[in-house]
PDB file of C-alpha atoms in Angstrom:
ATOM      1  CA  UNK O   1     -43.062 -41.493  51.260  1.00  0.00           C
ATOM      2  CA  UNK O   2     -45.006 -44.443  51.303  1.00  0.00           C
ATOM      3  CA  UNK O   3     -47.980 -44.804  48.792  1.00  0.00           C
ATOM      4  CA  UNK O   4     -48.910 -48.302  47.211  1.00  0.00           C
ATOM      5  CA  UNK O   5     -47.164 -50.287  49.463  1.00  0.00           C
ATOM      6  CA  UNK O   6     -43.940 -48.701  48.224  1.00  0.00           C
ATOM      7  CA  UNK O   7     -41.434 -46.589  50.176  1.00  0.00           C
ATOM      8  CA  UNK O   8     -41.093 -44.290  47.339  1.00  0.00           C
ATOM      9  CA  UNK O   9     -37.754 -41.668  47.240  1.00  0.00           C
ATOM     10  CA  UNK O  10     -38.254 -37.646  48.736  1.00  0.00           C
ATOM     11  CA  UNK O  11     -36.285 -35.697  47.430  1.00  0.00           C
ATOM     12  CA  UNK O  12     -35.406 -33.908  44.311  1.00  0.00           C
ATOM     13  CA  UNK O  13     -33.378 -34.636  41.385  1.00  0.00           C
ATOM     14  CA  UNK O  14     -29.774 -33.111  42.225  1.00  0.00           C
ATOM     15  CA  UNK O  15     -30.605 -35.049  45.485  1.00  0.00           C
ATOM     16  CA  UNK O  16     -30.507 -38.255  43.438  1.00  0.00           C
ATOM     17  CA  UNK O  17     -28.012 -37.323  41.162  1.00  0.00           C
ATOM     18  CA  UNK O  18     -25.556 -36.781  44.590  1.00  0.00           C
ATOM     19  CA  UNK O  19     -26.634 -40.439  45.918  1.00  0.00           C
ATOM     20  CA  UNK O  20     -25.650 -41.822  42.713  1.00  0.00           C
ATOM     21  CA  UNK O  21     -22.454 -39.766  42.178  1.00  0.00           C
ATOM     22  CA  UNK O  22     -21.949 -41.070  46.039  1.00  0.00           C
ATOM     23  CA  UNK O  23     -21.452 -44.384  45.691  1.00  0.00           C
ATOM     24  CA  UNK O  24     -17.986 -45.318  46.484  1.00  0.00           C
ATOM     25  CA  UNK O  25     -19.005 -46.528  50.089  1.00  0.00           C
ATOM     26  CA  UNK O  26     -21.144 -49.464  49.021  1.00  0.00           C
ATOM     27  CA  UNK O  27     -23.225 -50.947  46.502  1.00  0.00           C
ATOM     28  CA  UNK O  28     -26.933 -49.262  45.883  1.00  0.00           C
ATOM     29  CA  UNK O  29     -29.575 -49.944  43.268  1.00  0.00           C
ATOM     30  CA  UNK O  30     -32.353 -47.899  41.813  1.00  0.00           C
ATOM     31  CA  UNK O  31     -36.050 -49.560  40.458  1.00  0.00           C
ATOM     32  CA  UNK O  32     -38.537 -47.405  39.150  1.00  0.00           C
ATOM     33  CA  UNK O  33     -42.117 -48.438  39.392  1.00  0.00           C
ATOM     34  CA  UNK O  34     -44.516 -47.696  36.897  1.00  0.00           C
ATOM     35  CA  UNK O  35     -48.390 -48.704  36.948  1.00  0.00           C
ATOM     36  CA  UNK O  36     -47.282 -52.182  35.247  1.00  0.00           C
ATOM     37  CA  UNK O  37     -45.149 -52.774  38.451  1.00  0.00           C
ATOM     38  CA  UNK O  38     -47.651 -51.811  40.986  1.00  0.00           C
ATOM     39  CA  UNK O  39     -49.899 -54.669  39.544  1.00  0.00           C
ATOM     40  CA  UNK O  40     -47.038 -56.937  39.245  1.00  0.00           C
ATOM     41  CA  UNK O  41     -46.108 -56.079  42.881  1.00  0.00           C
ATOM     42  CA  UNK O  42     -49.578 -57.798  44.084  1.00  0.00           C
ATOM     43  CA  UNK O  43     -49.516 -61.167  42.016  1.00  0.00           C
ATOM     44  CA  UNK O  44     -49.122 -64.299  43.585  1.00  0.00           C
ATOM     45  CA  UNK O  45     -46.846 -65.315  40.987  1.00  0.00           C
ATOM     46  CA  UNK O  46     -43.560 -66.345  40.244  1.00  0.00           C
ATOM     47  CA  UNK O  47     -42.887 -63.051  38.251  1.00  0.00           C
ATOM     48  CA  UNK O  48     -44.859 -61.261  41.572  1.00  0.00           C
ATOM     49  CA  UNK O  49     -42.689 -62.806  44.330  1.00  0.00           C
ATOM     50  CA  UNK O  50     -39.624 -62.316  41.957  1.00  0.00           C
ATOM     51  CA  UNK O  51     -40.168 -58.252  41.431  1.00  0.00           C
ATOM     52  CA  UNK O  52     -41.114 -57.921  44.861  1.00  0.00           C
ATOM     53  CA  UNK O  53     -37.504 -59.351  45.870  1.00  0.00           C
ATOM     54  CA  UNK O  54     -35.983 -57.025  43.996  1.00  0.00           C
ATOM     55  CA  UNK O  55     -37.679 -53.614  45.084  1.00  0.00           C
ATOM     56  CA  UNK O  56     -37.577 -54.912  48.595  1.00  0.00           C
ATOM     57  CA  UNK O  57     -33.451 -55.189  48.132  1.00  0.00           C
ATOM     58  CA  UNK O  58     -33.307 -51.803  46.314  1.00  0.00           C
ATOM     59  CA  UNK O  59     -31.819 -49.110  48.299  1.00  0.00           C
ATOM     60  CA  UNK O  60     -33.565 -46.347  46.411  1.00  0.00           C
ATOM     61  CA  UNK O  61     -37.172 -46.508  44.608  1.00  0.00           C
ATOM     62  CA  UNK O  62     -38.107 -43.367  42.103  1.00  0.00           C
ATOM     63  CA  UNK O  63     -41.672 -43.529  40.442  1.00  0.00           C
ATOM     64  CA  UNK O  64     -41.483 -43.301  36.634  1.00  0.00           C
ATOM     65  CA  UNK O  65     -45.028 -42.528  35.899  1.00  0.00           C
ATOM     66  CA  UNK O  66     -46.861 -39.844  35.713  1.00  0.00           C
ATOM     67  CA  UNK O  67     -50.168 -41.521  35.744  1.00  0.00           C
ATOM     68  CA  UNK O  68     -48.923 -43.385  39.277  1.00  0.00           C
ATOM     69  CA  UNK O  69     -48.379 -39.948  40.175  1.00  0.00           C
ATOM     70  CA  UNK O  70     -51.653 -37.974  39.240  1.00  0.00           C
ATOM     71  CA  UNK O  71     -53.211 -41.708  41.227  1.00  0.00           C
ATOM     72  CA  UNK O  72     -51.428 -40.378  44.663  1.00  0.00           C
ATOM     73  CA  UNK O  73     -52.641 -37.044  44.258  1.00  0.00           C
ATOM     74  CA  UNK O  74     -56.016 -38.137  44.819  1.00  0.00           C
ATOM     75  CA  UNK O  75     -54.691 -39.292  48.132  1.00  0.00           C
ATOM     76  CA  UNK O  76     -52.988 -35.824  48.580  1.00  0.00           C
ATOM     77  CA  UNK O  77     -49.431 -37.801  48.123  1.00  0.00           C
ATOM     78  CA  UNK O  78     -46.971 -35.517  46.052  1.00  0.00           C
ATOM     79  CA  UNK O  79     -44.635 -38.021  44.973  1.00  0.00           C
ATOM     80  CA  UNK O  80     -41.001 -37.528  43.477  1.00  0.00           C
ATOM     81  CA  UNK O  81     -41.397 -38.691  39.581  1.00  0.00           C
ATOM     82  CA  UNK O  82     -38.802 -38.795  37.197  1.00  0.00           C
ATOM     83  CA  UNK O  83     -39.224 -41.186  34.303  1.00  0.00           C
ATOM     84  CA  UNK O  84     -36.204 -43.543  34.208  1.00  0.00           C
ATOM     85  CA  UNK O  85     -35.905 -42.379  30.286  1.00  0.00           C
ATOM     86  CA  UNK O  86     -34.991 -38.664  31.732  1.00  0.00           C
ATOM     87  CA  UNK O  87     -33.045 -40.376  34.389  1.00  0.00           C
ATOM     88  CA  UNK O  88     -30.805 -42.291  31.848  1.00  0.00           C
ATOM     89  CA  UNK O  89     -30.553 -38.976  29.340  1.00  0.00           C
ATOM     90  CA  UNK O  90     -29.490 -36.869  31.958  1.00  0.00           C
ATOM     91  CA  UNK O  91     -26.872 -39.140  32.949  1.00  0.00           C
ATOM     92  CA  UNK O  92     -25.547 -39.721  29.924  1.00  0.00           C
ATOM     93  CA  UNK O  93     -25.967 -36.031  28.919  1.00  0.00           C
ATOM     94  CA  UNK O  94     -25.067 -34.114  31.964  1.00  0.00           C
ATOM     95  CA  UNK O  95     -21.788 -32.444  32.328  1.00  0.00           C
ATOM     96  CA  UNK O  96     -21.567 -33.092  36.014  1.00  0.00           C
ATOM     97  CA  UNK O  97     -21.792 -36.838  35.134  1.00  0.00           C
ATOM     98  CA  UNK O  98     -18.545 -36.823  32.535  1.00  0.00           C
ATOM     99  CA  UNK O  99     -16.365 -38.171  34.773  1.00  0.00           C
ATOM    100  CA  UNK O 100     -18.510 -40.755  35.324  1.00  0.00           C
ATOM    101  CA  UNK O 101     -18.279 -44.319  33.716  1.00  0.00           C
ATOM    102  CA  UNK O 102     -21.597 -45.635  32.758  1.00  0.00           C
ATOM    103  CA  UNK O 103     -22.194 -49.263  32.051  1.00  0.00           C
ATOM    104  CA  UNK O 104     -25.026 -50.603  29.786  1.00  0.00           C
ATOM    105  CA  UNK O 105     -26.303 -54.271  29.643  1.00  0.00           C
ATOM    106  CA  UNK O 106     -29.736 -55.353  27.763  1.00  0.00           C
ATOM    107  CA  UNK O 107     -29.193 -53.340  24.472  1.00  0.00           C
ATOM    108  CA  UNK O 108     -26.794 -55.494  22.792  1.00  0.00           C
ATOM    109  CA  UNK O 109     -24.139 -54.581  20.915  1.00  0.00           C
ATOM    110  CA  UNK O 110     -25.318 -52.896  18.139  1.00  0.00           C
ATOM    111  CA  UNK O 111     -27.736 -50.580  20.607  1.00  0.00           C
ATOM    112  CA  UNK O 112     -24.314 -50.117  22.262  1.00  0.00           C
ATOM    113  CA  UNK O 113     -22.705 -48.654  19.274  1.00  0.00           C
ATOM    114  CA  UNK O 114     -25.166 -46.198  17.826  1.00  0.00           C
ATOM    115  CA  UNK O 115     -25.068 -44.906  22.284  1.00  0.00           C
ATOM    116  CA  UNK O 116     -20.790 -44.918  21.438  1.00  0.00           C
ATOM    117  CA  UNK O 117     -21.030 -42.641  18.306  1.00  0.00           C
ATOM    118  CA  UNK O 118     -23.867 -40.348  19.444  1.00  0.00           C
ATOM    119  CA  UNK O 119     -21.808 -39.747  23.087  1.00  0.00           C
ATOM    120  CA  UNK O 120     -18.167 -40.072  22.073  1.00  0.00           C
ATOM    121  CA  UNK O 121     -16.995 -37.917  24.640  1.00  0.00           C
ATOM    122  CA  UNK O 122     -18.772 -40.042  27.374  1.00  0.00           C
ATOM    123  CA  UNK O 123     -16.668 -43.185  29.399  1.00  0.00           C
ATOM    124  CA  UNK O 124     -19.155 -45.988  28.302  1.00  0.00           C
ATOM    125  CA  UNK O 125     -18.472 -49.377  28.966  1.00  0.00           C
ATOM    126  CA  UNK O 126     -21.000 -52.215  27.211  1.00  0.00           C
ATOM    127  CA  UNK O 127     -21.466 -55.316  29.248  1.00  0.00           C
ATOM    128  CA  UNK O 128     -22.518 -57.941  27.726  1.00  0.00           C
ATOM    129  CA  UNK O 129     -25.620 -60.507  28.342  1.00  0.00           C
ATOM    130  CA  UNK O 130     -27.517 -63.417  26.522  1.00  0.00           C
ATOM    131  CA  UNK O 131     -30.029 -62.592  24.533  1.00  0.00           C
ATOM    132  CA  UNK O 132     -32.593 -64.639  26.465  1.00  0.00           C
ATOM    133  CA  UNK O 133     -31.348 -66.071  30.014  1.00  0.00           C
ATOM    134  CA  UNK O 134     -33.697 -67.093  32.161  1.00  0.00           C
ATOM    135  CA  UNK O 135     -33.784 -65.815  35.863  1.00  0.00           C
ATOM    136  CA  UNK O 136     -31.555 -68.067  37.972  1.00  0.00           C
ATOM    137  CA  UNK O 137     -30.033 -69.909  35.148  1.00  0.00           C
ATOM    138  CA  UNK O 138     -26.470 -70.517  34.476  1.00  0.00           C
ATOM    139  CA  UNK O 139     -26.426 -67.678  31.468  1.00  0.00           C
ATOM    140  CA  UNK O 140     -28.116 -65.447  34.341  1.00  0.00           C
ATOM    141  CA  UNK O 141     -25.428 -66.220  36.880  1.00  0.00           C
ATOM    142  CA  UNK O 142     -22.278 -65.919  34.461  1.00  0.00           C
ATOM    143  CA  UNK O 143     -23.981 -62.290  33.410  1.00  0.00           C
ATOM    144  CA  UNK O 144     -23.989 -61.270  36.972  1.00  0.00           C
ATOM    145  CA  UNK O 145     -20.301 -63.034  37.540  1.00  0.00           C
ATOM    146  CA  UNK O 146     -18.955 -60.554  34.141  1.00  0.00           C
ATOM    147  CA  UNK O 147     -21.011 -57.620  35.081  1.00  0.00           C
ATOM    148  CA  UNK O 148     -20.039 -57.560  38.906  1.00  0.00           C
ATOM    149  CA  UNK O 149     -16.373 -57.400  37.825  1.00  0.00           C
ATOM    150  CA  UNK O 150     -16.708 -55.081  34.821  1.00  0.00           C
ATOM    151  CA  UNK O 151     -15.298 -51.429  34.946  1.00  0.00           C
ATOM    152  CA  UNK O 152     -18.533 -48.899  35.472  1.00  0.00           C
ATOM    153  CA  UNK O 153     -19.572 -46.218  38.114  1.00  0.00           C
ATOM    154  CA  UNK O 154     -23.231 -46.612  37.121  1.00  0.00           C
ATOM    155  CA  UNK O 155     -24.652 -49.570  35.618  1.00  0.00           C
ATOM    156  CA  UNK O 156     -27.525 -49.227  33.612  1.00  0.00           C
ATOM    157  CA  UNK O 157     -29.681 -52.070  33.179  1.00  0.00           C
ATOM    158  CA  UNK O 158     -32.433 -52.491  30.534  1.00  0.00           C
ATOM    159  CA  UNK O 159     -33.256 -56.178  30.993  1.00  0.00           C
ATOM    160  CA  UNK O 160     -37.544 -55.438  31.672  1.00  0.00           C
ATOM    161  CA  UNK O 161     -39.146 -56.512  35.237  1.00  0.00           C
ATOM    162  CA  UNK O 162     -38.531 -58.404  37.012  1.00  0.00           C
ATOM    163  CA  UNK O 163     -35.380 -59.579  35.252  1.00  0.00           C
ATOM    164  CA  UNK O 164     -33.413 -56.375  35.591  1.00  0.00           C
ATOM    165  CA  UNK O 165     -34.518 -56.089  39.726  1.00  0.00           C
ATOM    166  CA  UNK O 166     -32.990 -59.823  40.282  1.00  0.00           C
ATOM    167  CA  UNK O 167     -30.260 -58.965  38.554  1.00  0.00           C
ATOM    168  CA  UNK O 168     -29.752 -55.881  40.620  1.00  0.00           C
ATOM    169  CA  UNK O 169     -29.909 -58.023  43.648  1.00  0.00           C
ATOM    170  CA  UNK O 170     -27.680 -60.512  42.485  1.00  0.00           C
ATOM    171  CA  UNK O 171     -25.100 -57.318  41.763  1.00  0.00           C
ATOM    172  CA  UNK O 172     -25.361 -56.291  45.055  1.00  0.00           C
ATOM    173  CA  UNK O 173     -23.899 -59.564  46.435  1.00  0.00           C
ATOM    174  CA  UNK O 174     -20.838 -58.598  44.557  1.00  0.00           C
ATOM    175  CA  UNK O 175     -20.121 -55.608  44.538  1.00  0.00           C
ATOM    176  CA  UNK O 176     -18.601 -53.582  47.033  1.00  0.00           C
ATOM    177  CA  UNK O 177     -19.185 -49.903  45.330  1.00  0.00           C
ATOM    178  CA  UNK O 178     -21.390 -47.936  42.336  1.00  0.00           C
ATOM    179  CA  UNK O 179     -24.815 -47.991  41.750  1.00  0.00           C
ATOM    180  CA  UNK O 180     -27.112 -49.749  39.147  1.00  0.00           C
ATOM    181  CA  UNK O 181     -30.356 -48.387  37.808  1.00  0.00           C
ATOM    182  CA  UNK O 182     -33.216 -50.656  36.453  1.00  0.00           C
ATOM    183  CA  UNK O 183     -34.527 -48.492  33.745  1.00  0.00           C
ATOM    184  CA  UNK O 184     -36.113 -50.846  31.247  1.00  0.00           C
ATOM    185  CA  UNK O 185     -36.304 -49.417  27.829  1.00  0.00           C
ATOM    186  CA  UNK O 186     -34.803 -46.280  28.451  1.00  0.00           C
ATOM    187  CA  UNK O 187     -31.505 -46.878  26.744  1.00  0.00           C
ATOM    188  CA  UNK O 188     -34.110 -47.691  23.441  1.00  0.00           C
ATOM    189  CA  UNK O 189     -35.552 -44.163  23.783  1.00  0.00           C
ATOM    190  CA  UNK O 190     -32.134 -42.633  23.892  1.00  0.00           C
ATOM    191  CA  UNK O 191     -30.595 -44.149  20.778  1.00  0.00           C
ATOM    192  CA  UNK O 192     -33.964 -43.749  18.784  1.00  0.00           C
ATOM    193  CA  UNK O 193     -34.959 -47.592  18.798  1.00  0.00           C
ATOM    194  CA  UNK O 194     -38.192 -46.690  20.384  1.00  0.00           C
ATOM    195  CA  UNK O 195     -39.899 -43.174  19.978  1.00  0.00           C
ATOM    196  CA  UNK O 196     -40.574 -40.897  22.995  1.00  0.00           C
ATOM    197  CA  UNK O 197     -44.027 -39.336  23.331  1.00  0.00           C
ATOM    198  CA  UNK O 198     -43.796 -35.406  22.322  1.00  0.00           C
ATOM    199  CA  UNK O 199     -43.006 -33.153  25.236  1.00  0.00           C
ATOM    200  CA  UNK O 200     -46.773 -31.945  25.296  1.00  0.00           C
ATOM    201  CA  UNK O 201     -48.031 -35.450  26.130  1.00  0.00           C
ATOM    202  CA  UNK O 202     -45.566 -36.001  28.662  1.00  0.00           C
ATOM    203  CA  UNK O 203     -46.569 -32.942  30.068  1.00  0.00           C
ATOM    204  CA  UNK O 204     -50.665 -33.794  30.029  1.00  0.00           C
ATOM    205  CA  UNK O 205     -49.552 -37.128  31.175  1.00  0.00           C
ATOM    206  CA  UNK O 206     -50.603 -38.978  27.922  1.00  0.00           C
ATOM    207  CA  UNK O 207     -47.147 -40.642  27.155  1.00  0.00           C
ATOM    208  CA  UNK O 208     -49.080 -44.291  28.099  1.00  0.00           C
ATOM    209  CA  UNK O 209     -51.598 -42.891  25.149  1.00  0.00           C
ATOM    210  CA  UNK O 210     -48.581 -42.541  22.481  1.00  0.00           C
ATOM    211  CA  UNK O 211     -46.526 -45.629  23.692  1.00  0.00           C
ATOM    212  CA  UNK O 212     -50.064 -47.744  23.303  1.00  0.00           C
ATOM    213  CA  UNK O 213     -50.820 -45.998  19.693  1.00  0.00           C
ATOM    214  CA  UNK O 214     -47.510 -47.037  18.477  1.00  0.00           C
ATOM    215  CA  UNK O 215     -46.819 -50.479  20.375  1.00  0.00           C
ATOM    216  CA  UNK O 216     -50.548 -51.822  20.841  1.00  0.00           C
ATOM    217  CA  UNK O 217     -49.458 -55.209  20.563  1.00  0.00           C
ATOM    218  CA  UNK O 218     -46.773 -55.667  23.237  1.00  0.00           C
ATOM    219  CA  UNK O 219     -48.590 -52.922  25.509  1.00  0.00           C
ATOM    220  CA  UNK O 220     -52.428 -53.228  25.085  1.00  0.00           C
ATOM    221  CA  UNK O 221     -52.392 -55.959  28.493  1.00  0.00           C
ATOM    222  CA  UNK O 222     -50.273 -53.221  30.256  1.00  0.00           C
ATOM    223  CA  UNK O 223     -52.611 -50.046  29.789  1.00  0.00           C
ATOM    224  CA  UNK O 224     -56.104 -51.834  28.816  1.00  0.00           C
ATOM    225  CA  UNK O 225     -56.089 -54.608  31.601  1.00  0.00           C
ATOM    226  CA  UNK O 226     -53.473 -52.987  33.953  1.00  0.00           C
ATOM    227  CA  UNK O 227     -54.638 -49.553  34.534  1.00  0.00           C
ATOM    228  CA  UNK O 228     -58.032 -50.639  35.737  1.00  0.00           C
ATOM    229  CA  UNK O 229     -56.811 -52.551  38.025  1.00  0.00           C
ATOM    230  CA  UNK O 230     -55.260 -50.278  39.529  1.00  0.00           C
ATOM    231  CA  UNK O 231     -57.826 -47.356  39.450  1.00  0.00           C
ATOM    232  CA  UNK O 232     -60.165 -49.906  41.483  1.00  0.00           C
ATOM    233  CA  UNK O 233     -57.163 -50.267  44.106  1.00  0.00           C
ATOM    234  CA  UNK O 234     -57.493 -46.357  44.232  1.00  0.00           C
ATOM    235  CA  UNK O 235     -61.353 -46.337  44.413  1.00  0.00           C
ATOM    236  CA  UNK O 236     -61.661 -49.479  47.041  1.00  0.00           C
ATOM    237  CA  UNK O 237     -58.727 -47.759  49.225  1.00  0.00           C
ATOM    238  CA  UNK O 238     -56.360 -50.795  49.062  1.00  0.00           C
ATOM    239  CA  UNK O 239     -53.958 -48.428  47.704  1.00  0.00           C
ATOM    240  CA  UNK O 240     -52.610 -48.287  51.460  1.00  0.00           C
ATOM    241  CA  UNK O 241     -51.863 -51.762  51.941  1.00  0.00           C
ATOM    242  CA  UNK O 242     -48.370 -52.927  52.398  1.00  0.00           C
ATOM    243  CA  UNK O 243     -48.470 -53.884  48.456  1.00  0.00           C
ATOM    244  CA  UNK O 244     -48.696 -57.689  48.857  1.00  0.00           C
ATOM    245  CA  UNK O 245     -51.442 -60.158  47.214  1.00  0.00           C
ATOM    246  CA  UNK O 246     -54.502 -59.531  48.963  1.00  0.00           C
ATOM    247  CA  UNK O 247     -55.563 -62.033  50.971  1.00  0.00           C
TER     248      UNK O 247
END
């Protein structure tokens, strides 16, 4: 299903949950866009060129917002959503997933831990990365190196865009099996470092509202700047495009 420029995953979620469980063949990756991405997508930037990189080297591409979502209605596109915080729960929750060892880099240790003691039962493996490291970097390139030969299934990675999608892409030069989901902050929701919107705004697709009450500062450019830009994309019909800079 394409919509935005972006070859977006059909299918349900026990259809995902089987890729994922199904990679023992090769090496696949996971990004989730979100109405910050779709903006991103269309710089000509550094940070543009770098995201675009990585979705166009992911083998699998689930929307994680509902507001993207309601956007495609318009255009009579029903797309798959499921918000990469649900994604990561269910993972970590589901029963059909205990066998399953799940990796974690971006939360650092101490994230790791509270994860540990709140899913004991769970294989969890952390994997370790610099605090800051710089795309391309030596730091960047020894994380890859440690996290390509770590022992994990499923690698989740919380590193923020387009950090997390290069480092996906690196992974997938060096691995031969598993699968690795971008997911952001979704770890943070899990282990109660950030706050989830209440099930009712989720469900009136509000969660940007709640998320921009309670982190205006590091969000405000996101929702206030980023949204808009997007609705016009909508409006104008340059939602079609193929998703690059316009010319």
């Amino acid at each position: 299903m394409k919509y935005m420029g972006i070859d977006f995953f059909e299918g349900t979620q026990d259809d995902l949950r089987r890729v994922l469980l199904d990679s023992s063949d090769r090496f696949r990756f996971v990004v989730t866009p979100n109405v910050d991405h779709v903006n991103i997508l269309r710089e000509d930037s550094i940070r543009g060129r770098q995201l675009r990189d990585g979705y166009d080297g992911a083998d699998i591409v689930v929307c994680d917002s509902r507001v993207l979502e309601l956007l495609a209605r318009v255009r009579s596109i029903r797309l798959f959503t499921y918000p990469g915080a649900d994604l990561v729960k269910d993972l970590v929750e589901d029963p059909a997933f205990a066998h399953v060892t799940i990796g974690v880099i971006g939360i650092g240790r101490e994230g790791f831990d509270i994860l540990r003691q709140r899913h004991p039962a769970r294989p969890l493996r952390f994997v370790a990365s610099p605090s800051h490291m710089d795309i391309g970097s030596p730091e960047f390139h020894a994380a890859t190196e440690q996290a390509a030969t770590a022992d994990w299934d499923i690698l989740i990675i919380g590193l923020g865009a387009p950090k997390q999608e290069q480092f996906a892409l690196a992974l997938k030069q060096k691995r031969s099996s598993g699968a690795a989901i971008c997911a952001g902050a979704a770890v943070d929701f899990l282990i109660g470092r950030q706050k989830r919107a209440p099930e009712i705004m989720r469900r009136l697709r509000i969660e940007w509202l709640f998320r921009l009450v309670n982190e205006p500062g590091r969000l405000w450019r996101r929702y206030i700047l980023g949204a808009p830009k997007l609705l016009f994309l909508l409006v104008s019909g340059q939602d079609l495009t193929d998703g690059r800079p316009p010319k």
